[in-house]
mmCIF file with all atom_site columns, C-alpha atoms in Angstrom:
data_model
loop_
_atom_site.group_PDB
_atom_site.id
_atom_site.type_symbol
_atom_site.label_atom_id
_atom_site.label_alt_id
_atom_site.label_comp_id
_atom_site.label_asym_id
_atom_site.label_entity_id
_atom_site.label_seq_id
_atom_site.pdbx_PDB_ins_code
_atom_site.Cartn_x
_atom_site.Cartn_y
_atom_site.Cartn_z
_atom_site.occupancy
_atom_site.B_iso_or_equiv
_atom_site.pdbx_formal_charge
_atom_site.auth_seq_id
_atom_site.auth_comp_id
_atom_site.auth_asym_id
_atom_site.auth_atom_id
_atom_site.pdbx_PDB_model_num
ATOM 1   C CA . MET A 1 1   ? -8.006  -38.985 6.650   1.00 52.00 ? 1   MET A CA 1
ATOM 2   C CA . GLU A 1 2   ? -9.828  -41.822 4.649   1.00 72.00 ? 2   GLU A CA 1
ATOM 3   C CA . VAL A 1 3   ? -10.699 -41.534 0.587   1.00 76.00 ? 3   VAL A CA 1
ATOM 4   C CA . PRO A 1 4   ? -14.530 -41.334 -0.033  1.00 76.00 ? 4   PRO A CA 1
ATOM 5   C CA . LEU A 1 5   ? -14.385 -43.171 -3.047  1.00 83.00 ? 5   LEU A CA 1
ATOM 6   C CA . ASN A 1 6   ? -18.833 -42.756 -3.042  1.00 83.00 ? 6   ASN A CA 1
ATOM 7   C CA . PRO A 1 7   ? -18.577 -39.393 -1.336  1.00 87.00 ? 7   PRO A CA 1
ATOM 8   C CA . ILE A 1 8   ? -22.050 -38.492 0.175   1.00 88.00 ? 8   ILE A CA 1
ATOM 9   C CA . GLY A 1 9   ? -22.011 -34.972 0.649   1.00 88.00 ? 9   GLY A CA 1
ATOM 10  C CA . ARG A 1 10  ? -20.333 -31.690 0.064   1.00 91.00 ? 10  ARG A CA 1
ATOM 11  C CA . GLU A 1 11  ? -17.611 -31.939 2.090   1.00 90.00 ? 11  GLU A CA 1
ATOM 12  C CA . GLU A 1 12  ? -16.516 -35.594 1.229   1.00 91.00 ? 12  GLU A CA 1
ATOM 13  C CA . ILE A 1 13  ? -16.817 -34.738 -2.197  1.00 93.00 ? 13  ILE A CA 1
ATOM 14  C CA . HIS A 1 14  ? -15.032 -31.408 -2.252  1.00 92.00 ? 14  HIS A CA 1
ATOM 15  C CA . ARG A 1 15  ? -12.404 -34.444 -0.044  1.00 90.00 ? 15  ARG A CA 1
ATOM 16  C CA . LEU A 1 16  ? -12.418 -36.918 -3.274  1.00 91.00 ? 16  LEU A CA 1
ATOM 17  C CA . GLU A 1 17  ? -11.814 -34.419 -5.346  1.00 93.00 ? 17  GLU A CA 1
ATOM 18  C CA . SER A 1 18  ? -9.094  -32.307 -3.761  1.00 90.00 ? 18  SER A CA 1
ATOM 19  C CA . ILE A 1 19  ? -6.956  -36.330 -3.146  1.00 89.00 ? 19  ILE A CA 1
ATOM 20  C CA . LEU A 1 20  ? -7.907  -37.104 -6.565  1.00 91.00 ? 20  LEU A CA 1
ATOM 21  C CA . LEU A 1 21  ? -5.862  -33.653 -7.608  1.00 91.00 ? 21  LEU A CA 1
ATOM 22  C CA . PHE A 1 22  ? -3.060  -33.485 -5.531  1.00 86.00 ? 22  PHE A CA 1
ATOM 23  C CA . ALA A 1 23  ? -2.525  -37.644 -6.554  1.00 86.00 ? 23  ALA A CA 1
ATOM 24  C CA . THR A 1 24  ? -2.783  -36.913 -9.998  1.00 88.00 ? 24  THR A CA 1
ATOM 25  C CA . LEU A 1 25  ? -0.811  -33.783 -9.937  1.00 85.00 ? 25  LEU A CA 1
ATOM 26  C CA . PHE A 1 26  ? 2.153   -36.144 -8.183  1.00 79.00 ? 26  PHE A CA 1
ATOM 27  C CA . ARG A 1 27  ? 1.963   -38.422 -10.160 1.00 77.00 ? 27  ARG A CA 1
ATOM 28  C CA . PRO A 1 28  ? 5.312   -39.030 -12.194 1.00 72.00 ? 28  PRO A CA 1
ATOM 29  C CA . GLU A 1 29  ? 4.287   -38.175 -15.963 1.00 76.00 ? 29  GLU A CA 1
ATOM 30  C CA . VAL A 1 30  ? 1.984   -35.518 -14.912 1.00 79.00 ? 30  VAL A CA 1
ATOM 31  C CA . ILE A 1 31  ? 4.488   -33.703 -13.534 1.00 76.00 ? 31  ILE A CA 1
ATOM 32  C CA . GLU A 1 32  ? 6.441   -34.340 -16.361 1.00 75.00 ? 32  GLU A CA 1
ATOM 33  C CA . LEU A 1 33  ? 3.147   -32.835 -18.207 1.00 76.00 ? 33  LEU A CA 1
ATOM 34  C CA . ILE A 1 34  ? 3.237   -30.061 -16.443 1.00 78.00 ? 34  ILE A CA 1
ATOM 35  C CA . LYS A 1 35  ? 6.808   -28.670 -16.655 1.00 77.00 ? 35  LYS A CA 1
ATOM 36  C CA . ASP A 1 36  ? 5.860   -26.183 -19.055 1.00 75.00 ? 36  ASP A CA 1
ATOM 37  C CA . PRO A 1 37  ? 5.148   -22.985 -17.612 1.00 77.00 ? 37  PRO A CA 1
ATOM 38  C CA . ALA A 1 38  ? 3.166   -21.882 -20.939 1.00 73.00 ? 38  ALA A CA 1
ATOM 39  C CA . GLU A 1 39  ? 1.379   -25.611 -20.242 1.00 72.00 ? 39  GLU A CA 1
ATOM 40  C CA . ARG A 1 40  ? 1.200   -25.439 -16.728 1.00 75.00 ? 40  ARG A CA 1
ATOM 41  C CA . LEU A 1 41  ? -2.721  -23.610 -16.128 1.00 73.00 ? 41  LEU A CA 1
ATOM 42  C CA . THR A 1 42  ? -4.242  -25.180 -17.961 1.00 80.00 ? 42  THR A CA 1
ATOM 43  C CA . TRP A 1 43  ? -3.082  -28.978 -17.285 1.00 81.00 ? 43  TRP A CA 1
ATOM 44  C CA . VAL A 1 44  ? -3.816  -27.905 -14.002 1.00 86.00 ? 44  VAL A CA 1
ATOM 45  C CA . ASP A 1 45  ? -6.759  -26.151 -14.440 1.00 89.00 ? 45  ASP A CA 1
ATOM 46  C CA . SER A 1 46  ? -8.062  -29.210 -16.505 1.00 92.00 ? 46  SER A CA 1
ATOM 47  C CA . LEU A 1 47  ? -6.925  -31.517 -14.321 1.00 93.00 ? 47  LEU A CA 1
ATOM 48  C CA . ALA A 1 48  ? -9.586  -30.259 -11.332 1.00 94.00 ? 48  ALA A CA 1
ATOM 49  C CA . VAL A 1 49  ? -12.550 -29.831 -13.700 1.00 96.00 ? 49  VAL A CA 1
ATOM 50  C CA . ALA A 1 50  ? -11.999 -33.688 -14.501 1.00 96.00 ? 50  ALA A CA 1
ATOM 51  C CA . ALA A 1 51  ? -11.392 -34.188 -10.664 1.00 96.00 ? 51  ALA A CA 1
ATOM 52  C CA . GLY A 1 52  ? -14.327 -32.254 -9.723  1.00 96.00 ? 52  GLY A CA 1
ATOM 53  C CA . THR A 1 53  ? -16.425 -34.055 -12.612 1.00 96.00 ? 53  THR A CA 1
ATOM 54  C CA . ILE A 1 54  ? -15.605 -37.912 -11.191 1.00 95.00 ? 54  ILE A CA 1
ATOM 55  C CA . ALA A 1 55  ? -16.001 -36.798 -7.606  1.00 95.00 ? 55  ALA A CA 1
ATOM 56  C CA . ARG A 1 56  ? -19.521 -35.154 -8.157  1.00 96.00 ? 56  ARG A CA 1
ATOM 57  C CA . GLU A 1 57  ? -19.815 -37.838 -10.746 1.00 95.00 ? 57  GLU A CA 1
ATOM 58  C CA . LYS A 1 58  ? -19.424 -40.602 -8.107  1.00 95.00 ? 58  LYS A CA 1
ATOM 59  C CA . ALA A 1 59  ? -21.574 -38.783 -5.573  1.00 94.00 ? 59  ALA A CA 1
ATOM 60  C CA . GLY A 1 60  ? -24.413 -39.760 -7.585  1.00 93.00 ? 60  GLY A CA 1
ATOM 61  C CA . MET A 1 61  ? -24.851 -36.522 -9.564  1.00 95.00 ? 61  MET A CA 1
ATOM 62  C CA . THR A 1 62  ? -25.312 -35.719 -13.119 1.00 95.00 ? 62  THR A CA 1
ATOM 63  C CA . VAL A 1 63  ? -24.144 -34.787 -16.107 1.00 96.00 ? 63  VAL A CA 1
ATOM 64  C CA . PRO A 1 64  ? -26.387 -31.856 -16.165 1.00 96.00 ? 64  PRO A CA 1
ATOM 65  C CA . GLU A 1 65  ? -26.118 -30.994 -12.406 1.00 96.00 ? 65  GLU A CA 1
ATOM 66  C CA . ILE A 1 66  ? -22.415 -31.660 -12.747 1.00 95.00 ? 66  ILE A CA 1
ATOM 67  C CA . ALA A 1 67  ? -21.426 -28.792 -15.985 1.00 96.00 ? 67  ALA A CA 1
ATOM 68  C CA . VAL A 1 68  ? -24.005 -26.701 -13.713 1.00 96.00 ? 68  VAL A CA 1
ATOM 69  C CA . GLU A 1 69  ? -21.634 -26.973 -10.565 1.00 94.00 ? 69  GLU A CA 1
ATOM 70  C CA . LEU A 1 70  ? -18.076 -26.265 -12.275 1.00 95.00 ? 70  LEU A CA 1
ATOM 71  C CA . GLY A 1 71  ? -19.206 -23.811 -14.941 1.00 95.00 ? 71  GLY A CA 1
ATOM 72  C CA . ARG A 1 72  ? -18.696 -26.307 -17.938 1.00 95.00 ? 72  ARG A CA 1
ATOM 73  C CA . THR A 1 73  ? -20.635 -27.851 -20.958 1.00 95.00 ? 73  THR A CA 1
ATOM 74  C CA . GLU A 1 74  ? -21.844 -31.618 -20.937 1.00 95.00 ? 74  GLU A CA 1
ATOM 75  C CA . GLN A 1 75  ? -20.163 -32.029 -23.499 1.00 96.00 ? 75  GLN A CA 1
ATOM 76  C CA . THR A 1 76  ? -16.944 -31.411 -21.581 1.00 95.00 ? 76  THR A CA 1
ATOM 77  C CA . ILE A 1 77  ? -18.103 -32.987 -18.960 1.00 95.00 ? 77  ILE A CA 1
ATOM 78  C CA . ARG A 1 78  ? -19.248 -36.357 -20.652 1.00 95.00 ? 78  ARG A CA 1
ATOM 79  C CA . LYS A 1 79  ? -15.558 -36.067 -22.103 1.00 95.00 ? 79  LYS A CA 1
ATOM 80  C CA . HIS A 1 80  ? -13.826 -36.308 -18.773 1.00 95.00 ? 80  HIS A CA 1
ATOM 81  C CA . LEU A 1 81  ? -16.583 -38.437 -17.706 1.00 95.00 ? 81  LEU A CA 1
ATOM 82  C CA . LYS A 1 82  ? -15.719 -40.662 -21.009 1.00 94.00 ? 82  LYS A CA 1
ATOM 83  C CA . GLY A 1 83  ? -11.869 -40.578 -20.780 1.00 92.00 ? 83  GLY A CA 1
ATOM 84  C CA . GLU A 1 84  ? -11.937 -39.017 -24.241 1.00 94.00 ? 84  GLU A CA 1
ATOM 85  C CA . THR A 1 85  ? -9.683  -36.065 -22.922 1.00 93.00 ? 85  THR A CA 1
ATOM 86  C CA . LYS A 1 86  ? -5.789  -36.165 -21.115 1.00 91.00 ? 86  LYS A CA 1
ATOM 87  C CA . ALA A 1 87  ? -6.985  -34.589 -17.771 1.00 92.00 ? 87  ALA A CA 1
ATOM 88  C CA . GLY A 1 88  ? -9.880  -37.004 -17.812 1.00 95.00 ? 88  GLY A CA 1
ATOM 89  C CA . GLN A 1 89  ? -8.140  -39.986 -18.341 1.00 94.00 ? 89  GLN A CA 1
ATOM 90  C CA . LEU A 1 90  ? -5.363  -39.405 -16.101 1.00 92.00 ? 90  LEU A CA 1
ATOM 91  C CA . ILE A 1 91  ? -8.021  -38.623 -13.230 1.00 94.00 ? 91  ILE A CA 1
ATOM 92  C CA . GLY A 1 92  ? -10.187 -41.673 -13.820 1.00 94.00 ? 92  GLY A CA 1
ATOM 93  C CA . GLU A 1 93  ? -6.551  -43.941 -13.940 1.00 92.00 ? 93  GLU A CA 1
ATOM 94  C CA . THR A 1 94  ? -6.040  -41.823 -10.519 1.00 91.00 ? 94  THR A CA 1
ATOM 95  C CA . TYR A 1 95  ? -9.384  -42.947 -8.946  1.00 92.00 ? 95  TYR A CA 1
ATOM 96  C CA . GLU A 1 96  ? -8.858  -46.760 -10.243 1.00 91.00 ? 96  GLU A CA 1
ATOM 97  C CA . LEU A 1 97  ? -5.430  -46.608 -8.773  1.00 87.00 ? 97  LEU A CA 1
ATOM 98  C CA . ILE A 1 98  ? -6.367  -45.106 -5.370  1.00 86.00 ? 98  ILE A CA 1
ATOM 99  C CA . LYS A 1 99  ? -9.780  -47.721 -5.291  1.00 86.00 ? 99  LYS A CA 1
ATOM 100 C CA . GLN A 1 100 ? -6.561  -50.762 -5.482  1.00 85.00 ? 100 GLN A CA 1
ATOM 101 C CA . GLY A 1 101 ? -4.961  -49.360 -3.102  1.00 80.00 ? 101 GLY A CA 1
ATOM 102 C CA . LYS A 1 102 ? -1.461  -48.420 -4.906  1.00 75.00 ? 102 LYS A CA 1
ATOM 103 C CA . LEU A 1 103 ? -1.470  -44.909 -4.496  1.00 71.00 ? 103 LEU A CA 1
ATOM 104 C CA . ASP A 1 104 ? -2.160  -45.617 -0.820  1.00 65.00 ? 104 ASP A CA 1
ATOM 105 C CA . GLU A 1 105 ? 1.508   -44.055 0.022   1.00 66.00 ? 105 GLU A CA 1
ATOM 106 C CA . LEU A 1 106 ? 0.667   -40.726 -2.607  1.00 66.00 ? 106 LEU A CA 1
ATOM 107 C CA . VAL A 1 107 ? -2.022  -40.351 -0.342  1.00 60.00 ? 107 VAL A CA 1
ATOM 108 C CA . LYS A 1 108 ? -0.404  -40.466 2.432   1.00 63.00 ? 108 LYS A CA 1
ATOM 109 C CA . ASN A 1 109 ? 2.216   -37.638 1.618   1.00 59.00 ? 109 ASN A CA 1
ATOM 110 C CA . ILE A 1 110 ? -0.760  -35.692 0.429   1.00 59.00 ? 110 ILE A CA 1
ATOM 111 C CA . GLU A 1 111 ? -2.195  -35.674 4.218   1.00 59.00 ? 111 GLU A CA 1
ATOM 112 C CA . VAL A 1 112 ? 1.691   -35.003 5.205   1.00 60.00 ? 112 VAL A CA 1
ATOM 113 C CA . LEU A 1 113 ? 1.500   -31.638 3.089   1.00 57.00 ? 113 LEU A CA 1
ATOM 114 C CA . ALA A 1 114 ? -2.570  -30.701 3.744   1.00 56.00 ? 114 ALA A CA 1
ATOM 115 C CA . ARG A 1 115 ? -1.028  -30.370 7.923   1.00 58.00 ? 115 ARG A CA 1
ATOM 116 C CA . GLY A 1 116 ? 1.825   -29.234 6.180   1.00 58.00 ? 116 GLY A CA 1
ATOM 117 C CA . GLY A 1 117 ? 3.710   -31.165 7.083   1.00 57.00 ? 117 GLY A CA 1
ATOM 118 C CA . GLN A 1 118 ? 6.929   -31.181 4.874   1.00 57.00 ? 118 GLN A CA 1
ATOM 119 C CA . LEU A 1 119 ? 7.612   -35.030 2.699   1.00 52.00 ? 119 LEU A CA 1
ATOM 120 C CA . VAL A 1 120 ? 10.157  -37.078 2.135   1.00 54.00 ? 120 VAL A CA 1
ATOM 121 C CA . ALA A 1 121 ? 10.594  -39.900 -0.745  1.00 57.00 ? 121 ALA A CA 1
ATOM 122 C CA . VAL A 1 122 ? 9.659   -43.177 0.257   1.00 60.00 ? 122 VAL A CA 1
ATOM 123 C CA . GLU A 1 123 ? 12.878  -44.369 -0.787  1.00 67.00 ? 123 GLU A CA 1
ATOM 124 C CA . GLU A 1 124 ? 14.503  -41.383 1.111   1.00 70.00 ? 124 GLU A CA 1
ATOM 125 C CA . CYS A 1 125 ? 12.280  -42.378 4.601   1.00 71.00 ? 125 CYS A CA 1
ATOM 126 C CA . GLU A 1 126 ? 13.017  -46.316 3.474   1.00 78.00 ? 126 GLU A CA 1
ATOM 127 C CA . LYS A 1 127 ? 16.673  -45.913 3.140   1.00 84.00 ? 127 LYS A CA 1
ATOM 128 C CA . LEU A 1 128 ? 16.301  -43.466 7.054   1.00 83.00 ? 128 LEU A CA 1
ATOM 129 C CA . LYS A 1 129 ? 14.423  -46.805 8.556   1.00 87.00 ? 129 LYS A CA 1
ATOM 130 C CA . LYS A 1 130 ? 17.475  -48.796 7.301   1.00 91.00 ? 130 LYS A CA 1
ATOM 131 C CA . GLU A 1 131 ? 20.047  -46.637 8.458   1.00 92.00 ? 131 GLU A CA 1
ATOM 132 C CA . LYS A 1 132 ? 17.971  -46.772 11.808  1.00 92.00 ? 132 LYS A CA 1
ATOM 133 C CA . GLU A 1 133 ? 17.960  -49.937 12.038  1.00 93.00 ? 133 GLU A CA 1
ATOM 134 C CA . GLU A 1 134 ? 22.026  -50.655 11.210  1.00 94.00 ? 134 GLU A CA 1
ATOM 135 C CA . LEU A 1 135 ? 22.699  -47.500 13.365  1.00 94.00 ? 135 LEU A CA 1
ATOM 136 C CA . GLU A 1 136 ? 20.606  -48.922 16.426  1.00 94.00 ? 136 GLU A CA 1
ATOM 137 C CA . GLU A 1 137 ? 22.334  -52.564 16.063  1.00 95.00 ? 137 GLU A CA 1
ATOM 138 C CA . LYS A 1 138 ? 25.448  -50.726 16.046  1.00 95.00 ? 138 LYS A CA 1
ATOM 139 C CA . ALA A 1 139 ? 24.834  -49.389 19.489  1.00 94.00 ? 139 ALA A CA 1
ATOM 140 C CA . SER A 1 140 ? 23.837  -52.516 21.095  1.00 95.00 ? 140 SER A CA 1
ATOM 141 C CA . ARG A 1 141 ? 27.083  -54.390 20.068  1.00 96.00 ? 141 ARG A CA 1
ATOM 142 C CA . LEU A 1 142 ? 28.871  -51.259 21.366  1.00 95.00 ? 142 LEU A CA 1
ATOM 143 C CA . GLU A 1 143 ? 26.777  -51.518 24.694  1.00 96.00 ? 143 GLU A CA 1
ATOM 144 C CA . GLU A 1 144 ? 27.518  -55.226 24.723  1.00 96.00 ? 144 GLU A CA 1
ATOM 145 C CA . GLU A 1 145 ? 31.401  -54.373 24.511  1.00 96.00 ? 145 GLU A CA 1
ATOM 146 C CA . LYS A 1 146 ? 31.759  -52.249 26.989  1.00 96.00 ? 146 LYS A CA 1
ATOM 147 C CA . ARG A 1 147 ? 30.266  -54.469 29.625  1.00 96.00 ? 147 ARG A CA 1
ATOM 148 C CA . GLN A 1 148 ? 32.626  -56.635 28.702  1.00 96.00 ? 148 GLN A CA 1
ATOM 149 C CA . LEU A 1 149 ? 34.976  -54.363 28.336  1.00 95.00 ? 149 LEU A CA 1
ATOM 150 C CA . GLU A 1 150 ? 34.127  -53.547 31.904  1.00 96.00 ? 150 GLU A CA 1
ATOM 151 C CA . ALA A 1 151 ? 33.830  -56.603 33.729  1.00 95.00 ? 151 ALA A CA 1
ATOM 152 C CA . LYS A 1 152 ? 37.506  -56.885 31.884  1.00 96.00 ? 152 LYS A CA 1
ATOM 153 C CA . ILE A 1 153 ? 38.173  -53.882 34.230  1.00 96.00 ? 153 ILE A CA 1
ATOM 154 C CA . GLU A 1 154 ? 37.140  -55.154 37.152  1.00 95.00 ? 154 GLU A CA 1
ATOM 155 C CA . ASN A 1 155 ? 38.367  -58.510 36.942  1.00 95.00 ? 155 ASN A CA 1
ATOM 156 C CA . ILE A 1 156 ? 42.417  -56.016 36.312  1.00 96.00 ? 156 ILE A CA 1
ATOM 157 C CA . LYS A 1 157 ? 41.362  -54.014 39.393  1.00 95.00 ? 157 LYS A CA 1
ATOM 158 C CA . ALA A 1 158 ? 40.928  -57.471 41.356  1.00 95.00 ? 158 ALA A CA 1
ATOM 159 C CA . VAL A 1 159 ? 43.887  -58.814 40.417  1.00 95.00 ? 159 VAL A CA 1
ATOM 160 C CA . LEU A 1 160 ? 45.485  -55.875 40.848  1.00 95.00 ? 160 LEU A CA 1
ATOM 161 C CA . ARG A 1 161 ? 44.156  -56.016 43.861  1.00 94.00 ? 161 ARG A CA 1
ATOM 162 C CA . ASP A 1 162 ? 45.804  -59.272 44.419  1.00 93.00 ? 162 ASP A CA 1
ATOM 163 C CA . ALA A 1 163 ? 49.121  -58.416 43.875  1.00 94.00 ? 163 ALA A CA 1
ATOM 164 C CA . LEU A 1 164 ? 49.168  -55.462 45.552  1.00 93.00 ? 164 LEU A CA 1
ATOM 165 C CA . GLU A 1 165 ? 48.404  -57.206 48.889  1.00 92.00 ? 165 GLU A CA 1
ATOM 166 C CA . ARG A 1 166 ? 51.502  -60.175 48.089  1.00 92.00 ? 166 ARG A CA 1
ATOM 167 C CA . VAL A 1 167 ? 53.248  -57.780 47.224  1.00 92.00 ? 167 VAL A CA 1
ATOM 168 C CA . LYS A 1 168 ? 52.477  -56.246 50.830  1.00 90.00 ? 168 LYS A CA 1
ATOM 169 C CA . ASP A 1 169 ? 53.347  -60.098 51.913  1.00 88.00 ? 169 ASP A CA 1
ATOM 170 C CA . ILE A 1 170 ? 56.384  -59.810 50.957  1.00 90.00 ? 170 ILE A CA 1
ATOM 171 C CA . GLU A 1 171 ? 57.816  -56.710 52.520  1.00 88.00 ? 171 GLU A CA 1
ATOM 172 C CA . LYS A 1 172 ? 56.193  -57.530 55.851  1.00 87.00 ? 172 LYS A CA 1
ATOM 173 C CA . LEU A 1 173 ? 58.111  -60.798 55.581  1.00 85.00 ? 173 LEU A CA 1
ATOM 174 C CA . LEU A 1 174 ? 61.722  -58.879 54.354  1.00 79.00 ? 174 LEU A CA 1
#
């Protein structure tokens, strides 16, 4: 899914809004902020309003239009846009990180979750990829060793056949 940085239409606005919200929620510093259950609801609501504000502003909506649509005061909308609120700052930073391509992995993880998949940490994924490569390399080495052992067995069988033939020839002479 492509991130619409300058959305056109409701669908793209909602897509940008959702990505901004989820990408911000998965940032380590935000996870720390929302650990307190008493604060969680307030934080998530503030982040959702800030994400909606920035997504709509990027779509070219005016402050009064955004305020009406989100059911907040124009003052609240302006504070989010100016980064005067912590939620506005965080969502604004997330927008810039996405714009710079620095949150691509996080956005991919959000897409996986949206499709009902399970997340695997980037470090865990890299570890598993490395382990897979090592196992494939080991399997390749073992396959080569197997071929070499089979060749040796065939050589031993040939030597034994020759030896058996000699024994038979000797028995005939006796």
